[in-house]
């Protein structure tokens, strides 16, 4: 090993990625701690391989309080039949497993936000070790990557599947084709607030066809949002030719996040009064929400206004906000 070479990942899979058939197992990550001296974090994984063909890497629980992805993927892992697969499907329903078990966005072990931890490192704490394993072991196996997200406890979203505008237009077109196949009610050309350290960016920089979602939020799922996730993942696998059958495509409304004006942030803390609901049209300058100071009557609320025309596609979920919270996200209807 040269001085600059990274050491091997400490994670050992109990599955063989090259073996034919269905395997349910774990990514075992040693984690020595007070209640288990030689203990491990056991991240559930399913690998389904049937002959030659492309590989799809399907993930949920990148943030631990987002549930449509884990629901769809635990369901898929137990129901997908080997004879319906051509190629390989790798399913990790709860990527940041410690966060998923705790029901929190970040890991309770090291406070790591997995989706800001890429490329990770093999000698870091638990979260960067998970990122490193995906960066160096799982992403290189994949042709297409679907990473489920939702709003978590603090955001709510219109249900959409999304991909990013990319410098490589062929890669971008393949991603948007899978977004269309996913058939969420909305489909987004997505802009990130801060793309550094994201799994998305890691996958895209490797040339992978990368698709993500935001399917609701508030730290729970609904029958409708879980249904969108379940149909979407099967549709995506069918369109990619990995699962037999035609995608059940339904009409979708395409949306665009053209620039940073789509985001509105709270400039002070307080009680938030929404003046616009999800999916409603707004015009530039329109008041989206009022923020009342918590400690006195008679004071004027702070107003949060739209910085562009569009529809409300995401909003802060809890009833109280802090300074700096993302209050509203607008998107342009295409
Ligand atoms: Ca998320």
PDB file of N, CA and C in Angstrom, residues 78-169:
ATOM      1  N   UNK A  78     -38.492  -8.552  -0.022  1.00  0.00           N
ATOM      2  CA  UNK A  78     -39.151  -9.810   0.322  1.00  0.00           C
ATOM      3  C   UNK A  78     -40.063 -10.305  -0.798  1.00  0.00           C
ATOM      4  N   UNK A  79     -40.357  -9.478  -1.811  1.00  0.00           N
ATOM      5  CA  UNK A  79     -41.338  -9.880  -2.831  1.00  0.00           C
ATOM      6  C   UNK A  79     -40.752 -10.057  -4.234  1.00  0.00           C
ATOM      7  N   UNK A  80     -39.598  -9.452  -4.516  1.00  0.00           N
ATOM      8  CA  UNK A  80     -39.060  -9.540  -5.878  1.00  0.00           C
ATOM      9  C   UNK A  80     -38.620 -10.977  -6.164  1.00  0.00           C
ATOM     10  N   UNK A  81     -39.078 -11.509  -7.281  1.00  0.00           N
ATOM     11  CA  UNK A  81     -38.804 -12.918  -7.613  1.00  0.00           C
ATOM     12  C   UNK A  81     -37.592 -13.016  -8.537  1.00  0.00           C
ATOM     13  N   UNK A  82     -36.775 -14.026  -8.251  1.00  0.00           N
ATOM     14  CA  UNK A  82     -35.534 -14.201  -9.011  1.00  0.00           C
ATOM     15  C   UNK A  82     -35.815 -14.306 -10.506  1.00  0.00           C
ATOM     16  N   UNK A  83     -36.862 -15.046 -10.869  1.00  0.00           N
ATOM     17  CA  UNK A  83     -37.109 -15.264 -12.298  1.00  0.00           C
ATOM     18  C   UNK A  83     -37.542 -13.995 -13.026  1.00  0.00           C
ATOM     19  N   UNK A  84     -37.937 -12.958 -12.274  1.00  0.00           N
ATOM     20  CA  UNK A  84     -38.331 -11.685 -12.901  1.00  0.00           C
ATOM     21  C   UNK A  84     -37.149 -10.735 -13.111  1.00  0.00           C
ATOM     22  N   UNK A  85     -35.966 -11.131 -12.584  1.00  0.00           N
ATOM     23  CA  UNK A  85     -34.787 -10.248 -12.644  1.00  0.00           C
ATOM     24  C   UNK A  85     -33.852 -10.696 -13.763  1.00  0.00           C
ATOM     25  N   UNK A  86     -33.327  -9.720 -14.515  1.00  0.00           N
ATOM     26  CA  UNK A  86     -32.240  -9.966 -15.469  1.00  0.00           C
ATOM     27  C   UNK A  86     -31.124  -8.999 -15.109  1.00  0.00           C
ATOM     28  N   UNK A  87     -30.084  -9.528 -14.482  1.00  0.00           N
ATOM     29  CA  UNK A  87     -29.022  -8.663 -13.973  1.00  0.00           C
ATOM     30  C   UNK A  87     -28.998  -8.746 -12.463  1.00  0.00           C
ATOM     31  N   UNK A  88     -28.805  -7.602 -11.825  1.00  0.00           N
ATOM     32  CA  UNK A  88     -28.609  -7.643 -10.365  1.00  0.00           C
ATOM     33  C   UNK A  88     -29.290  -6.453  -9.713  1.00  0.00           C
ATOM     34  N   UNK A  89     -29.946  -6.727  -8.581  1.00  0.00           N
ATOM     35  CA  UNK A  89     -30.554  -5.673  -7.773  1.00  0.00           C
ATOM     36  C   UNK A  89     -29.929  -5.746  -6.386  1.00  0.00           C
ATOM     37  N   UNK A  90     -29.355  -4.645  -5.935  1.00  0.00           N
ATOM     38  CA  UNK A  90     -28.771  -4.552  -4.587  1.00  0.00           C
ATOM     39  C   UNK A  90     -29.655  -3.592  -3.800  1.00  0.00           C
ATOM     40  N   UNK A  91     -30.216  -4.082  -2.695  1.00  0.00           N
ATOM     41  CA  UNK A  91     -31.204  -3.311  -1.927  1.00  0.00           C
ATOM     42  C   UNK A  91     -30.673  -3.056  -0.521  1.00  0.00           C
ATOM     43  N   UNK A  92     -30.527  -1.779  -0.175  1.00  0.00           N
ATOM     44  CA  UNK A  92     -30.143  -1.387   1.194  1.00  0.00           C
ATOM     45  C   UNK A  92     -31.229  -0.429   1.688  1.00  0.00           C
ATOM     46  N   UNK A  93     -32.253  -0.956   2.397  1.00  0.00           N
ATOM     47  CA  UNK A  93     -33.384  -0.092   2.760  1.00  0.00           C
ATOM     48  C   UNK A  93     -33.041   0.996   3.767  1.00  0.00           C
ATOM     49  N   UNK A  94     -31.994   0.803   4.535  1.00  0.00           N
ATOM     50  CA  UNK A  94     -31.651   1.760   5.597  1.00  0.00           C
ATOM     51  C   UNK A  94     -30.134   1.950   5.629  1.00  0.00           C
ATOM     52  N   UNK A  95     -29.676   2.801   4.713  1.00  0.00           N
ATOM     53  CA  UNK A  95     -28.234   3.059   4.537  1.00  0.00           C
ATOM     54  C   UNK A  95     -27.562   3.504   5.831  1.00  0.00           C
ATOM     55  N   UNK A  96     -28.117   4.560   6.433  1.00  0.00           N
ATOM     56  CA  UNK A  96     -27.573   5.026   7.716  1.00  0.00           C
ATOM     57  C   UNK A  96     -28.378   4.316   8.803  1.00  0.00           C
ATOM     58  N   UNK A  97     -28.066   3.029   8.986  1.00  0.00           N
ATOM     59  CA  UNK A  97     -28.886   2.174   9.845  1.00  0.00           C
ATOM     60  C   UNK A  97     -28.996   2.678  11.285  1.00  0.00           C
ATOM     61  N   UNK A  98     -27.907   3.155  11.909  1.00  0.00           N
ATOM     62  CA  UNK A  98     -28.077   3.680  13.279  1.00  0.00           C
ATOM     63  C   UNK A  98     -29.065   4.844  13.334  1.00  0.00           C
ATOM     64  N   UNK A  99     -29.057   5.733  12.332  1.00  0.00           N
ATOM     65  CA  UNK A  99     -30.001   6.846  12.295  1.00  0.00           C
ATOM     66  C   UNK A  99     -31.424   6.338  12.084  1.00  0.00           C
ATOM     67  N   UNK A 100     -31.576   5.343  11.215  1.00  0.00           N
ATOM     68  CA  UNK A 100     -32.895   4.770  10.928  1.00  0.00           C
ATOM     69  C   UNK A 100     -33.509   4.161  12.193  1.00  0.00           C
ATOM     70  N   UNK A 101     -32.717   3.408  12.939  1.00  0.00           N
ATOM     71  CA  UNK A 101     -33.224   2.768  14.154  1.00  0.00           C
ATOM     72  C   UNK A 101     -33.591   3.814  15.211  1.00  0.00           C
ATOM     73  N   UNK A 102     -32.836   4.910  15.234  1.00  0.00           N
ATOM     74  CA  UNK A 102     -33.117   5.984  16.200  1.00  0.00           C
ATOM     75  C   UNK A 102     -34.249   6.900  15.731  1.00  0.00           C
ATOM     76  N   UNK A 103     -34.640   6.801  14.453  1.00  0.00           N
ATOM     77  CA  UNK A 103     -35.670   7.692  13.913  1.00  0.00           C
ATOM     78  C   UNK A 103     -35.203   9.128  13.791  1.00  0.00           C
ATOM     79  N   UNK A 104     -33.903   9.290  13.527  1.00  0.00           N
ATOM     80  CA  UNK A 104     -33.330  10.637  13.417  1.00  0.00           C
ATOM     81  C   UNK A 104     -32.637  10.812  12.066  1.00  0.00           C
ATOM     82  N   UNK A 105     -32.528  12.045  11.651  1.00  0.00           N
ATOM     83  CA  UNK A 105     -31.876  12.352  10.370  1.00  0.00           C
ATOM     84  C   UNK A 105     -30.410  11.900  10.376  1.00  0.00           C
ATOM     85  N   UNK A 106     -29.717  12.241  11.451  1.00  0.00           N
ATOM     86  CA  UNK A 106     -28.288  11.938  11.546  1.00  0.00           C
ATOM     87  C   UNK A 106     -28.061  10.783  12.517  1.00  0.00           C
ATOM     88  N   UNK A 107     -26.863  10.262  12.502  1.00  0.00           N
ATOM     89  CA  UNK A 107     -26.540   9.103  13.332  1.00  0.00           C
ATOM     90  C   UNK A 107     -26.444   9.477  14.806  1.00  0.00           C
ATOM     91  N   UNK A 108     -27.067   8.693  15.695  1.00  0.00           N
ATOM     92  CA  UNK A 108     -26.904   8.962  17.125  1.00  0.00           C
ATOM     93  C   UNK A 108     -25.496   8.633  17.617  1.00  0.00           C
ATOM     94  N   UNK A 109     -24.723   7.890  16.818  1.00  0.00           N
ATOM     95  CA  UNK A 109     -23.385   7.477  17.257  1.00  0.00           C
ATOM     96  C   UNK A 109     -22.393   8.629  17.125  1.00  0.00           C
ATOM     97  N   UNK A 110     -22.380   9.253  15.954  1.00  0.00           N
ATOM     98  CA  UNK A 110     -21.382  10.312  15.716  1.00  0.00           C
ATOM     99  C   UNK A 110     -22.004  11.596  15.179  1.00  0.00           C
ATOM    100  N   UNK A 111     -23.346  11.661  15.172  1.00  0.00           N
ATOM    101  CA  UNK A 111     -24.078  12.813  14.623  1.00  0.00           C
ATOM    102  C   UNK A 111     -23.811  12.999  13.129  1.00  0.00           C
ATOM    103  N   UNK A 112     -23.318  11.956  12.481  1.00  0.00           N
ATOM    104  CA  UNK A 112     -22.988  12.063  11.062  1.00  0.00           C
ATOM    105  C   UNK A 112     -24.229  12.145  10.189  1.00  0.00           C
ATOM    106  N   UNK A 113     -24.234  13.127   9.272  1.00  0.00           N
ATOM    107  CA  UNK A 113     -25.246  13.234   8.233  1.00  0.00           C
ATOM    108  C   UNK A 113     -24.670  12.492   7.023  1.00  0.00           C
ATOM    109  N   UNK A 114     -25.168  11.268   6.769  1.00  0.00           N
ATOM    110  CA  UNK A 114     -24.550  10.426   5.731  1.00  0.00           C
ATOM    111  C   UNK A 114     -24.511  11.148   4.393  1.00  0.00           C
ATOM    112  N   UNK A 115     -25.544  11.919   4.091  1.00  0.00           N
ATOM    113  CA  UNK A 115     -25.576  12.576   2.777  1.00  0.00           C
ATOM    114  C   UNK A 115     -24.742  13.855   2.719  1.00  0.00           C
ATOM    115  N   UNK A 116     -23.918  14.088   3.725  1.00  0.00           N
ATOM    116  CA  UNK A 116     -22.898  15.132   3.652  1.00  0.00           C
ATOM    117  C   UNK A 116     -21.529  14.538   3.988  1.00  0.00           C
ATOM    118  N   UNK A 117     -21.414  13.211   3.948  1.00  0.00           N
ATOM    119  CA  UNK A 117     -20.205  12.533   4.433  1.00  0.00           C
ATOM    120  C   UNK A 117     -19.363  11.907   3.328  1.00  0.00           C
ATOM    121  N   UNK A 118     -19.805  12.041   2.061  1.00  0.00           N
ATOM    122  CA  UNK A 118     -19.060  11.411   0.966  1.00  0.00           C
ATOM    123  C   UNK A 118     -17.845  12.240   0.585  1.00  0.00           C
ATOM    124  N   UNK A 119     -16.717  11.638   0.187  1.00  0.00           N
ATOM    125  CA  UNK A 119     -16.529  10.216  -0.079  1.00  0.00           C
ATOM    126  C   UNK A 119     -16.326   9.355   1.165  1.00  0.00           C
ATOM    127  N   UNK A 120     -16.347   9.939   2.341  1.00  0.00           N
ATOM    128  CA  UNK A 120     -16.161   9.150   3.554  1.00  0.00           C
ATOM    129  C   UNK A 120     -14.720   8.727   3.742  1.00  0.00           C
ATOM    130  N   UNK A 121     -14.503   7.908   4.768  1.00  0.00           N
ATOM    131  CA  UNK A 121     -13.152   7.403   5.015  1.00  0.00           C
ATOM    132  C   UNK A 121     -13.237   6.104   5.812  1.00  0.00           C
ATOM    133  N   UNK A 122     -12.281   5.195   5.547  1.00  0.00           N
ATOM    134  CA  UNK A 122     -12.337   3.882   6.200  1.00  0.00           C
ATOM    135  C   UNK A 122     -11.882   3.924   7.653  1.00  0.00           C
ATOM    136  N   UNK A 123     -11.227   5.022   8.054  1.00  0.00           N
ATOM    137  CA  UNK A 123     -10.701   5.104   9.422  1.00  0.00           C
ATOM    138  C   UNK A 123     -11.376   6.234  10.195  1.00  0.00           C
ATOM    139  N   UNK A 124     -12.582   6.644   9.766  1.00  0.00           N
ATOM    140  CA  UNK A 124     -13.326   7.661  10.494  1.00  0.00           C
ATOM    141  C   UNK A 124     -14.236   7.032  11.527  1.00  0.00           C
ATOM    142  N   UNK A 125     -15.271   7.778  11.918  1.00  0.00           N
ATOM    143  CA  UNK A 125     -16.290   7.200  12.791  1.00  0.00           C
ATOM    144  C   UNK A 125     -17.294   6.436  11.929  1.00  0.00           C
ATOM    145  N   UNK A 126     -18.384   5.974  12.531  1.00  0.00           N
ATOM    146  CA  UNK A 126     -19.286   5.035  11.850  1.00  0.00           C
ATOM    147  C   UNK A 126     -19.844   5.611  10.542  1.00  0.00           C
ATOM    148  N   UNK A 127     -20.332   6.864  10.560  1.00  0.00           N
ATOM    149  CA  UNK A 127     -20.983   7.399   9.357  1.00  0.00           C
ATOM    150  C   UNK A 127     -20.010   7.536   8.179  1.00  0.00           C
ATOM    151  N   UNK A 128     -18.829   8.136   8.346  1.00  0.00           N
ATOM    152  CA  UNK A 128     -17.899   8.160   7.204  1.00  0.00           C
ATOM    153  C   UNK A 128     -17.446   6.778   6.756  1.00  0.00           C
ATOM    154  N   UNK A 129     -17.451   5.810   7.658  1.00  0.00           N
ATOM    155  CA  UNK A 129     -17.111   4.441   7.227  1.00  0.00           C
ATOM    156  C   UNK A 129     -18.191   3.879   6.314  1.00  0.00           C
ATOM    157  N   UNK A 130     -19.477   4.168   6.628  1.00  0.00           N
ATOM    158  CA  UNK A 130     -20.557   3.716   5.745  1.00  0.00           C
ATOM    159  C   UNK A 130     -20.424   4.404   4.383  1.00  0.00           C
ATOM    160  N   UNK A 131     -20.186   5.716   4.396  1.00  0.00           N
ATOM    161  CA  UNK A 131     -20.029   6.448   3.132  1.00  0.00           C
ATOM    162  C   UNK A 131     -18.895   5.856   2.301  1.00  0.00           C
ATOM    163  N   UNK A 132     -17.781   5.592   2.931  1.00  0.00           N
ATOM    164  CA  UNK A 132     -16.616   5.033   2.229  1.00  0.00           C
ATOM    165  C   UNK A 132     -16.948   3.697   1.584  1.00  0.00           C
ATOM    166  N   UNK A 133     -17.728   2.867   2.276  1.00  0.00           N
ATOM    167  CA  UNK A 133     -18.081   1.558   1.706  1.00  0.00           C
ATOM    168  C   UNK A 133     -18.943   1.726   0.455  1.00  0.00           C
ATOM    169  N   UNK A 134     -19.894   2.635   0.506  1.00  0.00           N
ATOM    170  CA  UNK A 134     -20.698   2.902  -0.696  1.00  0.00           C
ATOM    171  C   UNK A 134     -19.824   3.500  -1.802  1.00  0.00           C
ATOM    172  N   UNK A 135     -18.953   4.415  -1.451  1.00  0.00           N
ATOM    173  CA  UNK A 135     -18.098   5.092  -2.439  1.00  0.00           C
ATOM    174  C   UNK A 135     -17.191   4.095  -3.167  1.00  0.00           C
ATOM    175  N   UNK A 136     -16.555   3.209  -2.405  1.00  0.00           N
ATOM    176  CA  UNK A 136     -15.497   2.386  -3.018  1.00  0.00           C
ATOM    177  C   UNK A 136     -15.935   0.964  -3.334  1.00  0.00           C
ATOM    178  N   UNK A 137     -17.025   0.485  -2.722  1.00  0.00           N
ATOM    179  CA  UNK A 137     -17.421  -0.910  -2.949  1.00  0.00           C
ATOM    180  C   UNK A 137     -18.754  -1.042  -3.686  1.00  0.00           C
ATOM    181  N   UNK A 138     -19.785  -0.313  -3.259  1.00  0.00           N
ATOM    182  CA  UNK A 138     -21.114  -0.536  -3.849  1.00  0.00           C
ATOM    183  C   UNK A 138     -21.361   0.308  -5.100  1.00  0.00           C
ATOM    184  N   UNK A 139     -21.059   1.606  -5.061  1.00  0.00           N
ATOM    185  CA  UNK A 139     -21.297   2.432  -6.256  1.00  0.00           C
ATOM    186  C   UNK A 139     -20.566   1.884  -7.489  1.00  0.00           C
ATOM    187  N   UNK A 140     -19.318   1.419  -7.365  1.00  0.00           N
ATOM    188  CA  UNK A 140     -18.651   0.899  -8.568  1.00  0.00           C
ATOM    189  C   UNK A 140     -19.356  -0.321  -9.180  1.00  0.00           C
ATOM    190  N   UNK A 141     -20.168  -1.048  -8.388  1.00  0.00           N
ATOM    191  CA  UNK A 141     -20.897  -2.211  -8.922  1.00  0.00           C
ATOM    192  C   UNK A 141     -22.121  -1.796  -9.737  1.00  0.00           C
ATOM    193  N   UNK A 142     -22.579  -0.537  -9.547  1.00  0.00           N
ATOM    194  CA  UNK A 142     -23.899  -0.139 -10.038  1.00  0.00           C
ATOM    195  C   UNK A 142     -23.837   0.510 -11.415  1.00  0.00           C
ATOM    196  N   UNK A 143     -24.904   0.284 -12.201  1.00  0.00           N
ATOM    197  CA  UNK A 143     -25.131   1.065 -13.419  1.00  0.00           C
ATOM    198  C   UNK A 143     -26.132   2.172 -13.138  1.00  0.00           C
ATOM    199  N   UNK A 144     -27.185   1.821 -12.399  1.00  0.00           N
ATOM    200  CA  UNK A 144     -28.161   2.843 -12.026  1.00  0.00           C
ATOM    201  C   UNK A 144     -28.321   2.837 -10.503  1.00  0.00           C
ATOM    202  N   UNK A 145     -28.574   4.022  -9.966  1.00  0.00           N
ATOM    203  CA  UNK A 145     -28.671   4.211  -8.515  1.00  0.00           C
ATOM    204  C   UNK A 145     -29.960   4.980  -8.225  1.00  0.00           C
ATOM    205  N   UNK A 146     -30.778   4.426  -7.347  1.00  0.00           N
ATOM    206  CA  UNK A 146     -31.977   5.124  -6.869  1.00  0.00           C
ATOM    207  C   UNK A 146     -31.839   5.306  -5.363  1.00  0.00           C
ATOM    208  N   UNK A 147     -31.830   6.555  -4.911  1.00  0.00           N
ATOM    209  CA  UNK A 147     -31.708   6.854  -3.481  1.00  0.00           C
ATOM    210  C   UNK A 147     -32.965   7.590  -3.044  1.00  0.00           C
ATOM    211  N   UNK A 148     -33.780   6.915  -2.224  1.00  0.00           N
ATOM    212  CA  UNK A 148     -35.042   7.496  -1.768  1.00  0.00           C
ATOM    213  C   UNK A 148     -34.818   8.520  -0.658  1.00  0.00           C
ATOM    214  N   UNK A 149     -35.465   9.666  -0.811  1.00  0.00           N
ATOM    215  CA  UNK A 149     -35.549  10.645   0.273  1.00  0.00           C
ATOM    216  C   UNK A 149     -36.978  11.111   0.430  1.00  0.00           C
ATOM    217  N   UNK A 150     -37.248  11.679   1.606  1.00  0.00           N
ATOM    218  CA  UNK A 150     -38.485  12.401   1.886  1.00  0.00           C
ATOM    219  C   UNK A 150     -38.077  13.572   2.770  1.00  0.00           C
ATOM    220  N   UNK A 151     -39.040  14.284   3.301  1.00  0.00           N
ATOM    221  CA  UNK A 151     -38.686  15.497   4.028  1.00  0.00           C
ATOM    222  C   UNK A 151     -38.156  15.283   5.435  1.00  0.00           C
ATOM    223  N   UNK A 152     -38.379  14.102   5.994  1.00  0.00           N
ATOM    224  CA  UNK A 152     -37.978  13.901   7.387  1.00  0.00           C
ATOM    225  C   UNK A 152     -38.862  14.706   8.329  1.00  0.00           C
ATOM    226  N   UNK A 153     -38.416  14.806   9.567  1.00  0.00           N
ATOM    227  CA  UNK A 153     -39.258  15.434  10.596  1.00  0.00           C
ATOM    228  C   UNK A 153     -39.441  16.940  10.382  1.00  0.00           C
ATOM    229  N   UNK A 154     -38.547  17.588   9.652  1.00  0.00           N
ATOM    230  CA  UNK A 154     -38.599  19.054   9.595  1.00  0.00           C
ATOM    231  C   UNK A 154     -39.051  19.630   8.266  1.00  0.00           C
ATOM    232  N   UNK A 155     -39.223  18.799   7.233  1.00  0.00           N
ATOM    233  CA  UNK A 155     -39.688  19.295   5.936  1.00  0.00           C
ATOM    234  C   UNK A 155     -40.817  18.411   5.425  1.00  0.00           C
ATOM    235  N   UNK A 156     -41.650  19.012   4.548  1.00  0.00           N
ATOM    236  CA  UNK A 156     -42.650  18.238   3.814  1.00  0.00           C
ATOM    237  C   UNK A 156     -42.522  18.600   2.339  1.00  0.00           C
ATOM    238  N   UNK A 157     -42.710  17.621   1.458  1.00  0.00           N
ATOM    239  CA  UNK A 157     -42.551  17.837   0.021  1.00  0.00           C
ATOM    240  C   UNK A 157     -43.793  17.385  -0.738  1.00  0.00           C
ATOM    241  N   UNK A 158     -44.060  18.047  -1.863  1.00  0.00           N
ATOM    242  CA  UNK A 158     -44.919  17.438  -2.870  1.00  0.00           C
ATOM    243  C   UNK A 158     -44.220  16.163  -3.303  1.00  0.00           C
ATOM    244  N   UNK A 159     -44.955  15.084  -3.573  1.00  0.00           N
ATOM    245  CA  UNK A 159     -44.263  13.845  -3.941  1.00  0.00           C
ATOM    246  C   UNK A 159     -43.624  13.937  -5.323  1.00  0.00           C
ATOM    247  N   UNK A 160     -42.284  13.953  -5.352  1.00  0.00           N
ATOM    248  CA  UNK A 160     -41.616  13.978  -6.658  1.00  0.00           C
ATOM    249  C   UNK A 160     -40.420  13.046  -6.717  1.00  0.00           C
ATOM    250  N   UNK A 161     -40.162  12.586  -7.942  1.00  0.00           N
ATOM    251  CA  UNK A 161     -38.921  11.896  -8.280  1.00  0.00           C
ATOM    252  C   UNK A 161     -38.066  12.923  -8.990  1.00  0.00           C
ATOM    253  N   UNK A 162     -36.743  12.816  -8.878  1.00  0.00           N
ATOM    254  CA  UNK A 162     -35.877  13.892  -9.351  1.00  0.00           C
ATOM    255  C   UNK A 162     -34.556  13.370  -9.880  1.00  0.00           C
ATOM    256  N   UNK A 163     -33.977  14.190 -10.761  1.00  0.00           N
ATOM    257  CA  UNK A 163     -32.575  14.015 -11.146  1.00  0.00           C
ATOM    258  C   UNK A 163     -31.998  15.414 -11.309  1.00  0.00           C
ATOM    259  N   UNK A 164     -30.680  15.467 -11.441  1.00  0.00           N
ATOM    260  CA  UNK A 164     -29.991  16.761 -11.520  1.00  0.00           C
ATOM    261  C   UNK A 164     -29.614  17.101 -12.960  1.00  0.00           C
ATOM    262  N   UNK A 165     -29.542  18.398 -13.227  1.00  0.00           N
ATOM    263  CA  UNK A 165     -28.928  18.863 -14.469  1.00  0.00           C
ATOM    264  C   UNK A 165     -27.436  18.521 -14.380  1.00  0.00           C
ATOM    265  N   UNK A 166     -26.904  17.865 -15.429  1.00  0.00           N
ATOM    266  CA  UNK A 166     -25.521  17.387 -15.382  1.00  0.00           C
ATOM    267  C   UNK A 166     -24.729  17.907 -16.570  1.00  0.00           C
ATOM    268  N   UNK A 167     -23.401  18.002 -16.425  1.00  0.00           N
ATOM    269  CA  UNK A 167     -22.581  18.404 -17.581  1.00  0.00           C
ATOM    270  C   UNK A 167     -22.640  17.380 -18.713  1.00  0.00           C
ATOM    271  N   UNK A 168     -22.746  16.086 -18.370  1.00  0.00           N
ATOM    272  CA  UNK A 168     -22.837  15.021 -19.379  1.00  0.00           C
ATOM    273  C   UNK A 168     -24.309  14.841 -19.752  1.00  0.00           C
ATOM    274  N   UNK A 169     -24.690  15.338 -20.934  1.00  0.00           N
ATOM    275  CA  UNK A 169     -26.114  15.360 -21.302  1.00  0.00           C
ATOM    276  C   UNK A 169     -26.672  13.954 -21.552  1.00  0.00           C
TER     277      UNK A 169
END
